[in-house]
mmCIF file of C-alpha atoms and ligand atoms in Angstrom:
data_model
loop_
_atom_site.group_PDB
_atom_site.id
_atom_site.type_symbol
_atom_site.label_atom_id
_atom_site.label_comp_id
_atom_site.label_asym_id
_atom_site.label_seq_id
_atom_site.Cartn_x
_atom_site.Cartn_y
_atom_site.Cartn_z
ATOM 1 C CA MET A 1 0.036 0.026 0.043
ATOM 2 C CA ASN A 2 1.252 3.385 -0.963
ATOM 3 C CA ILE A 3 1.815 5.663 2.077
ATOM 4 C CA THR A 4 1.112 8.917 0.271
ATOM 5 C CA ASP A 5 -2.123 10.638 1.606
ATOM 6 C CA LYS A 6 -3.011 7.650 3.803
ATOM 7 C CA VAL A 7 -4.243 8.208 7.307
ATOM 8 C CA VAL A 8 -1.900 6.509 9.768
ATOM 9 C CA VAL A 9 -2.705 6.162 13.465
ATOM 10 C CA ILE A 10 0.361 5.753 15.666
ATOM 11 C CA THR A 11 0.061 4.872 19.409
ATOM 12 C CA GLY A 12 2.935 5.925 21.573
ATOM 13 C CA GLY A 13 3.771 8.567 18.877
ATOM 14 C CA ALA A 14 4.857 11.115 21.533
ATOM 15 C CA SER A 15 8.144 9.338 22.043
ATOM 16 C CA GLY A 16 10.798 6.874 20.873
ATOM 17 C CA LEU A 17 9.837 4.287 18.126
ATOM 18 C CA GLY A 18 6.397 5.759 17.615
ATOM 19 C CA GLY A 19 7.825 9.206 17.382
ATOM 20 C CA ALA A 20 10.276 8.184 14.687
ATOM 21 C CA CYS A 21 7.352 6.599 12.798
ATOM 22 C CA VAL A 22 5.421 9.889 13.014
ATOM 23 C CA ASP A 23 8.474 11.685 11.510
ATOM 24 C CA TRP A 24 8.943 9.165 8.722
ATOM 25 C CA PHE A 25 5.271 8.778 7.714
ATOM 26 C CA VAL A 26 4.826 12.638 7.749
ATOM 27 C CA ARG A 27 7.891 13.098 5.590
ATOM 28 C CA HIS A 28 6.603 10.607 3.157
ATOM 29 C CA GLY A 29 3.294 12.333 2.618
ATOM 30 C CA ALA A 30 0.965 10.510 5.095
ATOM 31 C CA LYS A 31 -1.640 12.215 7.417
ATOM 32 C CA VAL A 32 -0.618 11.117 10.933
ATOM 33 C CA ALA A 33 -2.734 10.854 14.071
ATOM 34 C CA VAL A 34 -0.834 10.294 17.291
ATOM 35 C CA LEU A 35 -2.701 8.477 20.089
ATOM 36 C CA ASP A 36 -0.692 8.771 23.367
ATOM 37 C CA ARG A 37 -1.431 9.244 27.023
ATOM 38 C CA ARG A 38 1.065 12.026 27.016
ATOM 39 C CA ILE A 39 0.780 14.789 24.328
ATOM 40 C CA PRO A 40 3.805 17.109 23.482
ATOM 41 C CA ASP A 41 3.537 20.779 23.704
ATOM 42 C CA PRO A 42 1.793 22.675 20.872
ATOM 43 C CA THR A 43 4.997 23.772 19.125
ATOM 44 C CA ALA A 44 4.674 20.418 17.255
ATOM 45 C CA ASP A 45 4.200 19.960 13.560
ATOM 46 C CA PRO A 46 0.637 21.188 12.412
ATOM 47 C CA GLN A 47 0.480 18.279 9.949
ATOM 48 C CA ILE A 48 0.146 15.958 12.832
ATOM 49 C CA VAL A 49 -3.090 15.526 14.945
ATOM 50 C CA TYR A 50 -2.367 14.592 18.575
ATOM 51 C CA LEU A 51 -5.091 12.901 20.627
ATOM 52 C CA GLU A 52 -4.914 12.013 24.238
ATOM 53 C CA ALA A 53 -6.060 8.644 25.358
ATOM 54 C CA ASP A 54 -4.974 5.621 27.423
ATOM 55 C CA VAL A 55 -4.721 2.534 25.029
ATOM 56 C CA THR A 56 -6.244 0.330 27.744
ATOM 57 C CA GLN A 57 -9.532 2.284 27.688
ATOM 58 C CA ALA A 58 -12.247 0.887 25.349
ATOM 59 C CA ASP A 59 -14.492 3.986 25.246
ATOM 60 C CA SER A 60 -11.843 6.719 24.869
ATOM 61 C CA VAL A 61 -9.944 4.898 22.222
ATOM 62 C CA ALA A 62 -13.224 4.326 20.231
ATOM 63 C CA ALA A 63 -13.997 8.078 20.596
ATOM 64 C CA VAL A 64 -10.374 8.869 19.297
ATOM 65 C CA MET A 65 -10.977 6.600 16.269
ATOM 66 C CA ASP A 66 -14.119 8.424 15.542
ATOM 67 C CA LYS A 67 -12.442 11.793 15.839
ATOM 68 C CA ILE A 68 -9.521 10.687 13.545
ATOM 69 C CA ALA A 69 -11.886 9.476 10.867
ATOM 70 C CA GLU A 70 -13.825 12.659 11.145
ATOM 71 C CA GLN A 71 -10.796 15.027 11.024
ATOM 72 C CA LEU A 72 -8.490 13.164 8.737
ATOM 73 C CA GLY A 73 -10.558 10.659 6.828
ATOM 74 C CA GLU A 74 -10.242 6.955 6.095
ATOM 75 C CA ILE A 75 -7.891 5.082 8.601
ATOM 76 C CA ARG A 76 -5.723 2.743 6.463
ATOM 77 C CA VAL A 77 -2.764 2.127 8.712
ATOM 78 C CA CYS A 78 -2.448 1.467 12.529
ATOM 79 C CA ILE A 79 0.899 1.216 14.226
ATOM 80 C CA ASN A 80 0.858 0.043 17.897
ATOM 81 C CA CYS A 81 3.895 1.541 19.748
ATOM 82 C CA ALA A 82 2.542 2.532 23.125
ATOM 83 C CA GLY A 83 4.230 0.305 25.762
ATOM 84 C CA ILE A 84 5.814 0.177 29.131
ATOM 85 C CA ALA A 85 8.707 -2.037 30.402
ATOM 86 C CA PRO A 86 9.001 -1.978 34.134
ATOM 87 C CA ALA A 87 11.266 -4.754 35.525
ATOM 88 C CA GLY A 88 10.685 -7.020 38.530
ATOM 89 C CA LYS A 89 11.719 -10.389 39.490
ATOM 90 C CA THR A 90 9.180 -13.036 40.306
ATOM 91 C CA VAL A 91 10.421 -12.987 43.958
ATOM 92 C CA GLY A 92 12.720 -9.914 44.635
ATOM 93 C CA ARG A 93 14.082 -8.225 47.714
ATOM 94 C CA ASP A 94 10.655 -7.255 48.838
ATOM 95 C CA GLY A 95 9.003 -10.596 48.282
ATOM 96 C CA ALA A 96 6.781 -11.839 45.511
ATOM 97 C CA LEU A 97 6.078 -9.502 42.551
ATOM 98 C CA ALA A 98 2.788 -7.549 43.241
ATOM 99 C CA LEU A 99 0.127 -9.005 40.964
ATOM 100 C CA ASP A 100 -1.069 -5.545 40.113
ATOM 101 C CA LYS A 101 2.373 -4.768 38.602
ATOM 102 C CA PHE A 102 2.251 -7.907 36.519
ATOM 103 C CA ARG A 103 -1.388 -7.126 35.440
ATOM 104 C CA GLN A 104 -0.502 -3.540 34.417
ATOM 105 C CA VAL A 105 2.167 -4.650 31.983
ATOM 106 C CA ILE A 106 -0.276 -7.050 30.243
ATOM 107 C CA ASP A 107 -2.965 -4.422 30.330
ATOM 108 C CA VAL A 108 -0.903 -1.799 28.515
ATOM 109 C CA ASN A 109 1.170 -3.865 26.206
ATOM 110 C CA LEU A 110 -1.040 -6.669 25.231
ATOM 111 C CA ILE A 111 -4.670 -5.718 25.934
ATOM 112 C CA GLY A 112 -3.970 -2.105 24.867
ATOM 113 C CA SER A 113 -2.544 -3.238 21.483
ATOM 114 C CA PHE A 114 -5.569 -5.423 20.917
ATOM 115 C CA ASN A 115 -7.985 -2.612 22.017
ATOM 116 C CA VAL A 116 -6.501 -0.198 19.583
ATOM 117 C CA LEU A 117 -6.127 -2.610 16.693
ATOM 118 C CA ARG A 118 -9.643 -4.053 17.066
ATOM 119 C CA LEU A 119 -11.138 -0.522 16.797
ATOM 120 C CA ALA A 120 -8.869 0.605 13.990
ATOM 121 C CA ALA A 121 -9.707 -2.712 12.051
ATOM 122 C CA GLU A 122 -13.428 -2.040 12.436
ATOM 123 C CA LYS A 123 -12.940 1.353 10.665
ATOM 124 C CA MET A 124 -10.819 -0.393 7.952
ATOM 125 C CA LEU A 125 -13.340 -3.102 7.233
ATOM 126 C CA ALA A 126 -16.016 -0.414 6.575
ATOM 127 C CA LEU A 127 -13.891 1.070 3.769
ATOM 128 C CA GLU A 128 -13.808 0.409 0.039
ATOM 129 C CA PRO A 129 -10.823 -1.585 -1.134
ATOM 130 C CA LEU A 130 -7.966 0.211 -2.597
ATOM 131 C CA ASP A 131 -6.829 -2.236 -5.289
ATOM 132 C CA ALA A 132 -7.578 -5.407 -7.247
ATOM 133 C CA ASP A 133 -6.375 -7.584 -4.347
ATOM 134 C CA GLY A 134 -9.045 -6.039 -2.139
ATOM 135 C CA ALA A 135 -6.551 -4.291 0.198
ATOM 136 C CA ARG A 136 -8.252 -2.181 2.907
ATOM 137 C CA GLY A 137 -5.596 -1.656 5.589
ATOM 138 C CA VAL A 138 -2.452 -2.567 7.370
ATOM 139 C CA ILE A 139 -1.858 -3.103 11.194
ATOM 140 C CA ILE A 140 1.567 -3.296 12.739
ATOM 141 C CA ASN A 141 2.236 -4.168 16.378
ATOM 142 C CA THR A 142 5.383 -3.936 18.363
ATOM 143 C CA ALA A 143 6.596 -6.958 20.384
ATOM 144 C CA SER A 144 10.196 -7.299 21.492
ATOM 145 C CA VAL A 145 12.903 -9.882 21.289
ATOM 146 C CA ALA A 146 12.074 -10.358 24.993
ATOM 147 C CA ALA A 147 8.992 -12.192 23.696
ATOM 148 C CA PHE A 148 11.530 -15.004 22.989
ATOM 149 C CA GLU A 149 14.331 -14.469 25.348
ATOM 150 C CA GLY A 150 13.174 -12.320 28.263
ATOM 151 C CA GLN A 151 15.961 -11.503 30.811
ATOM 152 C CA ILE A 152 15.845 -11.909 34.665
ATOM 153 C CA GLY A 153 13.264 -9.434 35.865
ATOM 154 C CA GLN A 154 11.228 -9.572 32.579
ATOM 155 C CA ALA A 155 8.502 -12.100 33.296
ATOM 156 C CA ALA A 156 5.623 -9.638 32.983
ATOM 157 C CA TYR A 157 7.074 -7.821 30.042
ATOM 158 C CA ALA A 158 8.047 -10.969 28.104
ATOM 159 C CA ALA A 159 4.605 -12.391 28.798
ATOM 160 C CA SER A 160 2.944 -9.234 27.285
ATOM 161 C CA LYS A 161 5.070 -9.257 24.287
ATOM 162 C CA GLY A 162 4.792 -13.051 23.752
ATOM 163 C CA GLY A 163 1.102 -12.352 23.713
ATOM 164 C CA VAL A 164 1.526 -9.639 21.086
ATOM 165 C CA ALA A 165 3.707 -12.067 18.926
ATOM 166 C CA ALA A 166 1.301 -14.937 19.360
ATOM 167 C CA MET A 167 -1.901 -13.017 18.405
ATOM 168 C CA THR A 168 -0.412 -11.866 15.138
ATOM 169 C CA LEU A 169 -1.253 -14.858 12.947
ATOM 170 C CA PRO A 170 -4.793 -15.396 14.304
ATOM 171 C CA ILE A 171 -5.670 -11.683 13.914
ATOM 172 C CA ALA A 172 -4.145 -11.858 10.346
ATOM 173 C CA ARG A 173 -6.437 -14.884 9.732
ATOM 174 C CA ASP A 174 -9.472 -13.028 11.096
ATOM 175 C CA LEU A 175 -8.943 -9.854 8.919
ATOM 176 C CA GLY A 176 -7.179 -11.251 5.888
ATOM 177 C CA PRO A 177 -10.429 -12.278 4.078
ATOM 178 C CA ARG A 178 -11.524 -8.560 4.339
ATOM 179 C CA GLY A 179 -8.283 -7.127 3.080
ATOM 180 C CA VAL A 180 -6.384 -6.147 6.212
ATOM 181 C CA ARG A 181 -2.880 -7.310 6.792
ATOM 182 C CA VAL A 182 -1.251 -7.686 10.231
ATOM 183 C CA ASN A 183 2.369 -7.888 11.091
ATOM 184 C CA THR A 184 4.497 -7.496 14.244
ATOM 185 C CA ILE A 185 8.077 -6.112 14.746
ATOM 186 C CA ALA A 186 10.017 -7.648 17.440
ATOM 187 C CA PRO A 187 12.783 -4.916 18.063
ATOM 188 C CA GLY A 188 16.019 -5.726 19.805
ATOM 189 C CA VAL A 189 17.446 -2.938 22.007
ATOM 190 C CA PHE A 190 16.858 0.583 20.683
ATOM 191 C CA GLU A 191 17.955 3.960 21.719
ATOM 192 C CA THR A 192 14.907 5.564 23.025
ATOM 193 C CA PRO A 193 13.721 7.280 26.277
ATOM 194 C CA MET A 194 12.540 3.874 27.396
ATOM 195 C CA MET A 195 16.000 2.434 27.275
ATOM 196 C CA ALA A 196 17.569 5.514 28.598
ATOM 197 C CA GLY A 197 15.785 4.514 31.927
ATOM 198 C CA LEU A 198 17.803 1.310 32.110
ATOM 199 C CA ASN A 199 20.960 0.969 34.136
ATOM 200 C CA GLU A 200 24.341 1.185 32.249
ATOM 201 C CA GLU A 201 25.228 -2.220 33.839
ATOM 202 C CA PHE A 202 22.354 -3.818 31.941
ATOM 203 C CA VAL A 203 22.881 -1.863 28.579
ATOM 204 C CA LYS A 204 26.585 -2.586 28.106
ATOM 205 C CA PRO A 205 26.351 -6.319 27.923
ATOM 206 C CA LEU A 206 23.266 -5.997 25.627
ATOM 207 C CA GLU A 207 25.270 -3.846 23.298
ATOM 208 C CA GLN A 208 27.987 -6.490 23.214
ATOM 209 C CA ALA A 209 25.421 -9.226 22.515
ATOM 210 C CA VAL A 210 24.529 -7.514 19.123
ATOM 211 C CA GLN A 211 26.180 -9.366 16.230
ATOM 212 C CA PHE A 212 26.451 -6.372 13.810
ATOM 213 C CA PRO A 213 26.423 -3.418 13.863
ATOM 214 C CA LYS A 214 27.599 -3.342 17.360
ATOM 215 C CA ARG A 215 25.410 -0.679 18.730
ATOM 216 C CA LEU A 216 21.771 -0.065 19.842
ATOM 217 C CA GLY A 217 19.234 0.204 17.188
ATOM 218 C CA ARG A 218 18.185 3.729 15.976
ATOM 219 C CA ALA A 219 14.443 4.663 16.094
ATOM 220 C CA GLU A 220 14.517 5.559 12.376
ATOM 221 C CA GLU A 221 15.544 1.954 11.566
ATOM 222 C CA PHE A 222 12.232 0.784 13.190
ATOM 223 C CA ALA A 223 10.343 3.471 11.226
ATOM 224 C CA LYS A 224 11.825 2.258 7.926
ATOM 225 C CA LEU A 225 10.725 -1.266 8.667
ATOM 226 C CA ALA A 226 7.195 -0.135 9.557
ATOM 227 C CA ALA A 227 6.984 1.815 6.274
ATOM 228 C CA HIS A 228 8.213 -1.236 4.322
ATOM 229 C CA ILE A 229 5.491 -3.377 5.898
ATOM 230 C CA VAL A 230 2.900 -0.881 4.716
ATOM 231 C CA ASP A 231 4.448 -0.774 1.302
ATOM 232 C CA ASN A 232 4.996 -4.599 0.737
ATOM 233 C CA ASP A 233 1.520 -6.091 0.050
ATOM 234 C CA TYR A 234 2.756 -9.702 0.392
ATOM 235 C CA LEU A 235 3.949 -9.314 4.106
ATOM 236 C CA ASN A 236 1.343 -10.773 6.327
ATOM 237 C CA GLY A 237 0.846 -12.710 9.594
ATOM 238 C CA GLU A 238 4.525 -12.404 10.410
ATOM 239 C CA VAL A 239 6.610 -11.458 13.422
ATOM 240 C CA ILE A 240 9.883 -9.762 12.221
ATOM 241 C CA ARG A 241 12.974 -9.410 14.456
ATOM 242 C CA LEU A 242 14.790 -6.184 13.925
ATOM 243 C CA ASP A 243 17.700 -6.687 16.229
ATOM 244 C CA GLY A 244 21.201 -6.696 14.655
ATOM 245 C CA GLY A 245 21.251 -10.451 15.305
ATOM 246 C CA ILE A 246 21.125 -10.099 19.171
ATOM 247 C CA ARG A 247 20.065 -13.055 21.350
ATOM 248 C CA MET A 248 19.681 -11.629 24.941
ATOM 249 C CA GLY A 249 21.146 -13.574 27.825
ATOM 250 C CA PRO A 250 19.608 -13.919 31.268
ATOM 251 C CA ARG A 251 21.152 -10.641 32.370
HETATM 252 C C1 CAA B 1 12.661 -2.835 26.115
HETATM 253 C C2 CAA B 1 12.861 -3.973 25.294
HETATM 254 O O1 CAA B 1 11.961 -4.509 24.718
HETATM 255 C C3 CAA B 1 14.192 -4.481 25.013
HETATM 256 C C4 CAA B 1 14.767 -5.277 26.154
HETATM 257 O O2 CAA B 1 14.073 -6.090 26.637
HETATM 258 S S1 CAA B 1 16.202 -4.799 26.725
HETATM 259 C C5 CAA B 1 16.473 -5.771 28.197
HETATM 260 C C6 CAA B 1 15.901 -5.132 29.352
HETATM 261 N N1 CAA B 1 16.388 -5.852 30.484
HETATM 262 C C7 CAA B 1 15.970 -5.501 31.711
HETATM 263 O O3 CAA B 1 15.082 -4.605 31.779
HETATM 264 C C8 CAA B 1 16.428 -6.358 32.810
HETATM 265 C C9 CAA B 1 15.438 -6.335 33.921
HETATM 266 N N2 CAA B 1 15.985 -6.732 35.123
HETATM 267 C C10 CAA B 1 16.341 -5.860 36.087
HETATM 268 O O4 CAA B 1 16.478 -4.711 35.929
HETATM 269 C C11 CAA B 1 16.954 -6.419 37.407
HETATM 270 O O5 CAA B 1 17.179 -7.810 37.327
HETATM 271 C C12 CAA B 1 15.908 -6.289 38.566
HETATM 272 C C13 CAA B 1 15.727 -4.723 38.755
HETATM 273 C C14 CAA B 1 14.586 -6.846 38.203
HETATM 274 C C15 CAA B 1 16.439 -6.901 39.714
HETATM 275 O O6 CAA B 1 17.749 -6.302 40.051
HETATM 276 P P1 CAA B 1 18.394 -6.305 41.501
HETATM 277 O O7 CAA B 1 17.481 -5.765 42.492
HETATM 278 O O8 CAA B 1 19.710 -5.751 41.441
HETATM 279 O O9 CAA B 1 18.591 -7.851 41.561
HETATM 280 P P2 CAA B 1 18.251 -8.753 42.713
HETATM 281 O O10 CAA B 1 18.986 -10.104 42.495
HETATM 282 O O11 CAA B 1 16.714 -8.906 42.949
HETATM 283 O O12 CAA B 1 18.783 -8.021 43.971
HETATM 284 C C16 CAA B 1 20.158 -7.720 44.281
HETATM 285 C C17 CAA B 1 20.472 -8.214 45.570
HETATM 286 O O13 CAA B 1 19.406 -8.409 46.549
HETATM 287 C C18 CAA B 1 19.358 -9.727 47.037
HETATM 288 N N3 CAA B 1 17.994 -10.249 46.984
HETATM 289 C C19 CAA B 1 17.184 -10.518 45.933
HETATM 290 N N4 CAA B 1 16.106 -11.033 46.233
HETATM 291 C C20 CAA B 1 16.163 -11.245 47.566
HETATM 292 C C21 CAA B 1 15.283 -11.774 48.417
HETATM 293 N N5 CAA B 1 14.078 -12.281 48.092
HETATM 294 N N6 CAA B 1 15.644 -11.796 49.749
HETATM 295 C C22 CAA B 1 16.805 -11.345 50.175
HETATM 296 N N7 CAA B 1 17.690 -10.767 49.383
HETATM 297 C C23 CAA B 1 17.331 -10.689 48.032
HETATM 298 C C24 CAA B 1 20.198 -10.552 46.047
HETATM 299 O O14 CAA B 1 20.799 -11.599 46.784
HETATM 300 C C25 CAA B 1 21.174 -9.526 45.490
HETATM 301 O O15 CAA B 1 22.250 -9.615 46.254
HETATM 302 P P3 CAA B 1 23.684 -10.031 45.603
HETATM 303 O O16 CAA B 1 23.957 -9.070 44.462
HETATM 304 O O17 CAA B 1 24.632 -9.924 46.702
HETATM 305 O O18 CAA B 1 23.507 -11.453 45.091
HETATM 306 N N1 NAI B 2 13.291 0.831 23.061
HETATM 307 C C1 NAI B 2 13.605 -0.418 22.874
HETATM 308 O O1 NAI B 2 14.761 -0.926 23.076
HETATM 309 C C2 NAI B 2 12.410 -1.519 22.625
HETATM 310 C C3 NAI B 2 11.140 -1.056 22.677
HETATM 311 N N2 NAI B 2 10.087 -1.912 22.397
HETATM 312 C C4 NAI B 2 8.655 -1.659 22.429
HETATM 313 O O2 NAI B 2 8.493 -0.518 21.494
HETATM 314 C C5 NAI B 2 7.481 0.250 21.990
HETATM 315 C C6 NAI B 2 7.987 1.646 22.040
HETATM 316 O O3 NAI B 2 8.943 1.847 22.938
HETATM 317 P P1 NAI B 2 9.931 3.117 23.174
HETATM 318 O O4 NAI B 2 9.613 4.043 22.019
HETATM 319 O O5 NAI B 2 11.257 2.626 23.373
HETATM 320 O O6 NAI B 2 9.244 3.728 24.480
HETATM 321 P P2 NAI B 2 9.023 5.166 24.951
HETATM 322 O O7 NAI B 2 8.865 5.136 26.368
HETATM 323 O O8 NAI B 2 10.002 6.055 24.358
HETATM 324 O O9 NAI B 2 7.612 5.585 24.302
HETATM 325 C C7 NAI B 2 6.337 4.848 24.544
HETATM 326 C C8 NAI B 2 5.284 5.794 24.405
HETATM 327 O O10 NAI B 2 4.026 5.021 24.718
HETATM 328 C C9 NAI B 2 3.200 5.836 25.549
HETATM 329 N N3 NAI B 2 2.316 5.026 26.340
HETATM 330 C C10 NAI B 2 2.715 4.127 27.345
HETATM 331 N N4 NAI B 2 1.635 3.745 28.012
HETATM 332 C C11 NAI B 2 0.522 4.210 27.361
HETATM 333 C C12 NAI B 2 -0.887 3.988 27.471
HETATM 334 N N5 NAI B 2 -1.365 3.307 28.420
HETATM 335 N N6 NAI B 2 -1.716 4.648 26.636
HETATM 336 C C13 NAI B 2 -1.157 5.577 25.623
HETATM 337 N N7 NAI B 2 0.159 5.688 25.400
HETATM 338 C C14 NAI B 2 0.992 5.149 26.315
HETATM 339 C C15 NAI B 2 4.172 6.724 26.335
HETATM 340 O O11 NAI B 2 3.429 7.934 26.674
HETATM 341 C C16 NAI B 2 5.241 7.046 25.309
HETATM 342 O O12 NAI B 2 5.013 8.181 24.466
HETATM 343 C C17 NAI B 2 6.986 -0.322 23.390
HETATM 344 O O13 NAI B 2 5.870 -1.097 23.093
HETATM 345 C C18 NAI B 2 8.183 -1.146 23.776
HETATM 346 O O14 NAI B 2 7.966 -2.107 24.604
HETATM 347 C C19 NAI B 2 10.313 -3.266 22.037
HETATM 348 C C20 NAI B 2 11.690 -3.717 21.950
HETATM 349 C C21 NAI B 2 12.782 -2.784 22.263
#
């Protein structure tokens, strides 16, 4: 699907990987709506519509989708980048991990992604197809390599991202007959505000574990893959690692 003039909804677009997608898609002629619980100050680009919502909330995300369709037009692309990554061992210094902490990560990363994509897909299915194949839209989720090799302290995060990876194929099967493709990017370790919060003692070994190039990923490299997924009509139902060949160790 050609990006130009398409309406692209990007969750988590106020920061990091989502922010890089906002820049890339705007530069390539898309109309971008950012859905984030934190909206940047109004000095931002007038080509971008910012809407405040929490991805876990059914009603407010539905209202935001209506508003985007009204203000920008037909929603053709949805990129789920909103996420959180708090760490905590199953049993740590202060005892067993609080169940609410585990639940919150699942709520934002897994249920939040599903909430947004189900409502975006509902809009897409109501649209006319764009081509002879019957293409109506594209959905991109963000998992993590932690879905496959979560580190010590990542039980909740890995479970949430494993869920995102696992739901990719069944959702692609649900929506494929109506012309919507669904893919998930599983990034390695990227330089973003999220990773800036991680202790240097954890980051250094991670950098060393990358095969090549021996550095953290750049947010623009994530945006380029998202743009390629939109552009390439034959990519569907797949979880794609974007990680410089890293396989994370236990710590
Ligand atoms: C974002 C992406 O998608 C990409 C990625 O995934 S990048 C990878 C990100 N990786 C992470 O975020 C790693 C997450 N893990 C962590 O940050 C840490 O493991 C953690 C914060 C969860 C725990 O760190 P920690 O507190 O230093 O370790 P922990 O072992 O619990 O405690 C340190 C000390 O307390 C002691 N301790 C731990 N549990 C204890 C208990 N139940 N009773 C008594 N003492 C205990 C330990 O013995 C340890 O002492 P020693 O060092 O002398 O052995
Ligand atoms: N940075 C990295 O190394 C990696 C990141 N990821 C994933 O990529 C995604 C983006 O991460 P980063 O850009 O690094 O993080 P970030 O912290 O820079 O940005 C995340 C954005 O999501 C928003 N957000 C969080 N919870 C929300 C909620 N409930 N509702 C609405 N918006 C919410 C935040 O306000 C923020 O703008 C996350 O899902 C993360 O788990 C995956 C692998 C590696």
